[in-house]
Coordinates of N, CA and C in Angstrom, one line a residue:
M1 N 110.8 105.5 74.6 CA 110.1 105.2 75.8 C 110.7 106.0 77.0
N2 N 109.9 106.6 77.8 CA 110.3 107.4 79.0 C 111.0 106.4 80.0
T3 N 112.2 106.7 80.4 CA 112.9 105.9 81.3 C 112.5 106.1 82.7
M4 N 111.6 107.1 83.0 CA 111.2 107.4 84.3 C 109.9 106.6 84.7
I5 N 109.3 105.9 83.8 CA 108.1 105.1 84.1 C 108.3 103.7 83.6
R6 N 107.4 102.8 84.1 CA 107.4 101.4 83.6 C 105.9 101.0 83.4
P7 N 105.7 100.2 82.3 CA 104.4 99.8 82.0 C 104.0 98.7 83.1
T8 N 102.7 98.7 83.4 CA 102.2 97.7 84.4 C 100.9 97.1 83.9
F9 N 100.7 95.9 84.5 CA 99.4 95.2 84.3 C 98.6 95.5 85.6
K10 N 97.3 95.7 85.5 CA 96.5 95.9 86.7 C 95.3 95.0 86.7
L11 N 95.0 94.4 87.8 CA 93.8 93.6 88.0 C 92.6 94.6 88.2
N12 N 91.6 94.4 87.4 CA 90.4 95.4 87.5 C 89.3 94.7 88.3
H13 N 88.3 95.5 88.6 CA 87.2 95.0 89.4 C 86.5 93.8 88.8
A14 N 86.4 93.8 87.4 CA 85.7 92.7 86.8 C 86.5 91.4 87.0
G15 N 87.8 91.5 86.9 CA 88.6 90.3 87.2 C 88.5 89.8 88.6
A16 N 88.5 90.8 89.6 CA 88.4 90.5 91.0 C 87.0 89.8 91.3
L17 N 86.0 90.3 90.7 CA 84.6 89.7 90.9 C 84.6 88.3 90.2
K18 N 85.2 88.1 89.1 CA 85.2 86.8 88.5 C 86.0 85.8 89.3
A19 N 87.1 86.2 89.9 CA 87.9 85.4 90.8 C 87.0 85.0 92.0
I20 N 86.3 85.9 92.6 CA 85.4 85.6 93.7 C 84.4 84.6 93.3
E21 N 83.8 84.7 92.1 CA 82.8 83.8 91.6 C 83.4 82.4 91.5
G22 N 84.6 82.3 91.0 CA 85.2 81.0 90.9 C 85.5 80.3 92.2
A23 N 85.9 81.2 93.2 CA 86.1 80.7 94.5 C 84.9 80.2 95.2
V24 N 83.8 81.0 95.0 CA 82.5 80.6 95.6 C 82.0 79.3 95.1
T25 N 82.2 79.1 93.8 CA 81.7 77.8 93.2 C 82.5 76.6 93.8
K26 N 83.8 76.8 94.0 CA 84.6 75.7 94.6 C 84.2 75.5 96.1
A27 N 84.0 76.6 96.8 CA 83.6 76.5 98.2 C 82.3 75.8 98.3
D28 N 81.3 76.1 97.5 CA 80.0 75.4 97.5 C 80.2 73.9 97.2
E29 N 81.0 73.6 96.2 CA 81.3 72.2 95.8 C 81.9 71.5 97.0
L30 N 82.7 72.1 97.8 CA 83.4 71.5 99.0 C 82.4 71.5 100.2
G31 N 81.4 72.3 100.1 CA 80.5 72.4 101.3 C 81.1 73.2 102.4
V32 N 82.0 74.1 102.1 CA 82.7 74.9 103.1 C 82.5 76.4 102.9
P33 N 81.7 77.1 103.6 CA 81.5 78.5 103.4 C 82.8 79.2 103.7
Q34 N 83.2 80.2 102.9 CA 84.5 80.8 103.0 C 84.4 82.4 103.0
N35 N 85.5 83.0 103.5 CA 85.7 84.4 103.4 C 86.8 84.5 102.3
I36 N 86.5 85.4 101.3 CA 87.4 85.5 100.1 C 87.8 86.9 99.9
A37 N 89.1 87.2 99.9 CA 89.6 88.6 99.6 C 90.4 88.6 98.4
I38 N 90.3 89.6 97.6 CA 91.1 89.8 96.4 C 91.7 91.2 96.6
V39 N 93.1 91.3 96.5 CA 93.8 92.5 96.6 C 94.6 92.8 95.4
D40 N 95.0 94.1 95.2 CA 95.8 94.4 94.0 C 97.3 94.2 94.4
E41 N 98.2 94.5 93.5 CA 99.6 94.2 93.7 C 100.2 94.9 94.9
A42 N 99.5 96.0 95.4 CA 100.0 96.7 96.6 C 99.3 96.3 97.9
G43 N 98.4 95.3 97.8 CA 97.7 94.8 98.9 C 96.4 95.5 99.3
S44 N 96.0 96.4 98.4 CA 94.7 97.2 98.6 C 93.5 96.3 98.2
L45 N 92.5 96.3 99.0 CA 91.4 95.4 98.8 C 90.6 95.8 97.6
L46 N 90.4 94.9 96.7 CA 89.5 95.1 95.5 C 88.2 94.5 95.6
A47 N 88.1 93.3 96.3 CA 86.8 92.6 96.4 C 86.9 91.7 97.6
F48 N 85.7 91.6 98.3 CA 85.7 90.7 99.5 C 84.3 90.1 99.6
L49 N 84.2 88.9 100.0 CA 82.9 88.2 100.2 C 83.0 87.3 101.4
R50 N 82.0 87.4 102.3 CA 81.9 86.5 103.4 C 80.7 85.7 103.1
M51 N 80.9 84.4 102.7 CA 79.8 83.5 102.4 C 79.0 83.2 103.7
D52 N 77.7 83.0 103.5 CA 76.8 82.6 104.6 C 77.4 81.5 105.4
G53 N 77.6 81.7 106.7 CA 78.2 80.6 107.5 C 79.7 80.6 107.7
A54 N 80.4 81.4 107.0 CA 81.8 81.5 107.1 C 82.2 82.0 108.5
K55 N 83.3 81.6 109.0 CA 83.8 82.0 110.4 C 84.1 83.5 110.3
F56 N 83.6 84.3 111.2 CA 83.8 85.7 111.2 C 85.2 86.1 111.5
M57 N 86.0 85.4 112.3 CA 87.4 85.8 112.5 C 88.2 85.6 111.2
S58 N 87.8 84.7 110.4 CA 88.5 84.4 109.1 C 88.4 85.6 108.2
M59 N 87.5 86.6 108.4 CA 87.5 87.8 107.6 C 88.9 88.5 107.7
E60 N 89.5 88.5 108.8 CA 90.8 89.2 109.0 C 91.9 88.3 108.4
T61 N 91.9 87.0 108.7 CA 93.0 86.2 108.3 C 93.0 86.1 106.7
C62 N 91.8 86.0 106.1 CA 91.9 85.9 104.6 C 92.4 87.2 104.0
Q63 N 92.2 88.3 104.6 CA 92.8 89.5 104.1 C 94.3 89.6 104.3
S64 N 94.7 89.1 105.5 CA 96.2 89.0 105.7 C 96.8 88.0 104.8
K65 N 96.2 86.9 104.5 CA 96.7 86.0 103.5 C 96.9 86.6 102.1
A66 N 95.9 87.4 101.7 CA 96.0 88.1 100.4 C 97.1 89.1 100.4
V67 N 97.2 89.9 101.4 CA 98.2 90.9 101.5 C 99.6 90.3 101.5
T68 N 99.8 89.2 102.2 CA 101.1 88.5 102.3 C 101.5 87.9 101.0
A69 N 100.5 87.3 100.3 CA 100.8 86.7 99.0 C 101.2 87.7 98.0
A70 N 100.5 88.9 98.0 CA 100.8 90.0 97.1 C 102.2 90.6 97.4
S71 N 102.4 90.8 98.7 CA 103.7 91.4 99.1 C 104.9 90.5 98.8
H72 N 104.8 89.2 99.0 CA 105.9 88.3 98.8 C 105.9 87.6 97.4
R73 N 104.8 87.9 96.7 CA 104.7 87.3 95.3 C 104.9 85.8 95.3
Q74 N 104.3 85.2 96.4 CA 104.4 83.7 96.5 C 103.3 83.2 97.4
P75 N 103.0 82.0 97.4 CA 101.9 81.4 98.3 C 102.3 81.7 99.8
T76 N 101.4 82.0 100.6 CA 101.6 82.3 102.0 C 102.3 81.1 102.7
S77 N 102.0 79.9 102.3 CA 102.6 78.7 103.0 C 104.1 78.6 102.8
R78 N 104.7 79.4 101.9 CA 106.2 79.4 101.7 C 106.9 80.3 102.6
L79 N 106.2 81.1 103.4 CA 107.0 82.0 104.4 C 107.6 81.2 105.4
D80 N 108.8 81.5 105.8 CA 109.6 80.8 106.8 C 108.9 80.8 108.1
P81 N 108.5 79.7 108.7 CA 107.9 79.7 110.0 C 108.7 80.2 111.1
N82 N 110.0 80.2 111.0 CA 110.9 80.7 112.0 C 110.9 82.2 112.1
L83 N 110.4 82.9 111.0 CA 110.3 84.3 110.9 C 108.9 84.8 111.1
E84 N 107.9 83.9 111.3 CA 106.5 84.3 111.3 C 106.2 85.4 112.3
V85 N 106.6 85.3 113.5 CA 106.2 86.3 114.5 C 106.9 87.7 114.2
K86 N 108.2 87.6 113.8 CA 108.9 88.8 113.5 C 108.3 89.5 112.3
L87 N 108.0 88.8 111.2 CA 107.4 89.4 110.1 C 106.0 90.0 110.4
A88 N 105.2 89.3 111.2 CA 103.9 89.8 111.5 C 104.0 91.1 112.3
L89 N 104.9 91.1 113.3 CA 105.1 92.3 114.1 C 105.6 93.5 113.3
A90 N 106.6 93.2 112.4 CA 107.2 94.2 111.6 C 106.2 94.8 110.6
A91 N 105.2 94.0 110.2 CA 104.2 94.5 109.2 C 102.9 94.8 109.8
G92 N 102.9 95.2 111.1 CA 101.6 95.6 111.7 C 100.6 94.5 111.8
K93 N 101.1 93.3 112.0 CA 100.2 92.0 112.1 C 99.5 91.7 110.8
R94 N 100.0 92.2 109.7 CA 99.3 91.9 108.4 C 99.9 90.7 107.6
L95 N 101.1 90.2 108.0 CA 101.7 89.1 107.3 C 101.4 87.8 108.0
T96 N 101.2 86.7 107.3 CA 101.0 85.4 107.9 C 101.5 84.3 107.0
N97 N 101.8 83.1 107.6 CA 102.2 82.0 106.8 C 101.1 80.9 106.7
L98 N 99.9 81.3 107.1 CA 98.8 80.4 107.0 C 98.5 80.0 105.6
E99 N 98.1 78.8 105.3 CA 97.8 78.4 104.0 C 96.5 79.1 103.5
G100 N 96.4 79.4 102.2 CA 95.2 80.0 101.6 C 95.4 81.3 100.9
G101 N 96.7 81.8 100.9 CA 97.0 83.0 100.2 C 97.8 82.7 98.9
L102 N 97.3 83.1 97.8 CA 98.1 82.8 96.5 C 98.2 84.1 95.7
P103 N 99.4 84.4 95.1 CA 99.5 85.5 94.2 C 98.7 85.3 92.9
I104 N 98.3 86.4 92.3 CA 97.6 86.4 91.0 C 98.6 86.9 90.0
V105 N 99.1 85.9 89.2 CA 100.2 86.2 88.2 C 99.7 86.0 86.8
F106 N 100.0 87.0 86.0 CA 99.8 86.9 84.5 C 101.1 87.3 83.8
D107 N 101.5 86.4 82.9 CA 102.8 86.7 82.2 C 104.0 87.0 83.1
G108 N 104.0 86.3 84.2 CA 105.1 86.5 85.1 C 105.0 87.7 86.0
V109 N 104.0 88.5 85.9 CA 103.8 89.7 86.7 C 102.7 89.5 87.7
C110 N 103.0 89.8 89.0 CA 102.0 89.7 90.1 C 101.2 90.9 90.0
V111 N 99.9 90.7 89.8 CA 98.9 91.8 89.7 C 98.0 91.9 91.0
G112 N 98.2 91.0 91.9 CA 97.4 91.0 93.1 C 97.5 89.6 93.8
A113 N 96.5 89.3 94.6 CA 96.5 88.1 95.3 C 95.1 87.7 95.8
V114 N 94.9 86.5 96.1 CA 93.6 86.0 96.7 C 94.0 85.4 98.1
G115 N 93.1 85.7 99.0 CA 93.2 85.1 100.3 C 91.9 84.5 100.7
V116 N 92.0 83.2 101.2 CA 90.8 82.5 101.5 C 90.9 81.9 102.9
G117 N 89.8 82.0 103.7 CA 89.9 81.5 105.1 C 88.5 81.1 105.6
S118 N 88.5 80.0 106.3 CA 87.3 79.5 107.1 C 87.3 78.0 107.0
G119 N 88.0 77.4 106.1 CA 88.1 76.0 106.1 C 89.4 75.5 106.6
T120 N 89.8 74.3 106.3 CA 91.1 73.8 106.7 C 92.1 74.5 105.7
G121 N 93.3 74.4 106.0 CA 94.3 75.0 105.1 C 94.2 74.5 103.7
A122 N 94.1 73.1 103.6 CA 94.0 72.5 102.3 C 92.7 73.0 101.5
Q123 N 91.6 73.1 102.2 CA 90.4 73.6 101.6 C 90.5 75.1 101.2
D124 N 91.2 75.9 102.0 CA 91.4 77.3 101.6 C 92.2 77.4 100.4
V125 N 93.3 76.5 100.2 CA 94.1 76.5 99.0 C 93.3 76.1 97.8
L126 N 92.5 75.1 97.9 CA 91.7 74.6 96.8 C 90.8 75.8 96.3
V127 N 90.2 76.5 97.2 CA 89.3 77.6 96.9 C 90.1 78.7 96.2
A128 N 91.2 79.0 96.8 CA 92.1 80.1 96.2 C 92.5 79.7 94.8
Q129 N 92.9 78.4 94.6 CA 93.3 77.9 93.2 C 92.1 78.0 92.3
A130 N 90.9 77.8 92.7 CA 89.7 78.0 91.8 C 89.5 79.4 91.4
A131 N 89.9 80.4 92.3 CA 89.8 81.8 92.0 C 90.8 82.1 90.9
L132 N 92.0 81.6 91.0 CA 93.0 81.8 89.9 C 92.5 81.2 88.6
A133 N 92.0 80.0 88.7 CA 91.6 79.3 87.4 C 90.5 80.1 86.7
A134 N 89.6 80.7 87.5 CA 88.5 81.4 86.9 C 88.9 82.6 86.1
I135 N 90.1 83.1 86.4 CA 90.5 84.3 85.6 C 91.7 84.0 84.7
G136 N 92.1 82.7 84.7 CA 93.2 82.3 83.8 C 94.6 82.7 84.3
A137 N 94.7 82.9 85.6 CA 96.0 83.3 86.2 C 96.9 82.1 86.4
Q138 N 98.2 82.4 86.3 CA 99.2 81.3 86.5 C 99.2 80.9 88.0
E139 N 99.5 79.7 88.2 CA 99.5 79.2 89.6 C 100.9 78.9 90.0
Q140 N 101.3 79.4 91.2 CA 102.6 79.0 91.8 C 102.2 78.0 92.9
Q141 N 102.9 76.8 92.9 CA 102.5 75.8 93.9 C 102.8 76.2 95.3
P142 N 101.9 75.9 96.2 CA 102.1 76.2 97.6 C 103.3 75.5 98.2

């Protein structure tokens, strides 16, 4: 094997769309329209949906949640609140500790993340968990 490369898992668009579908189903069940973003392991947007009635400012926060979860390979709620402002400023306002961002993990490898926003923090987490469940990803507790 070439020592200059490493094998990787990649989340594809079919997986991203299936995660969105799972999230929408849960959001409908809760009666809370949501913004849902799926990013790859580098934080690049793979899929996004703004459900009818979702708060338009949450379009930005859900993407920041996804980027944060992918970058830190952990739920957004685990970021140290004492570092929140410093992290956000250092990362061009893209990092957040708001609930609703979860990494997408398969076999211990983070392949991306989901960010959800427009409900309460607890609702956002439930919808993000449904996205993970829809694609069989491992869940790290918030």
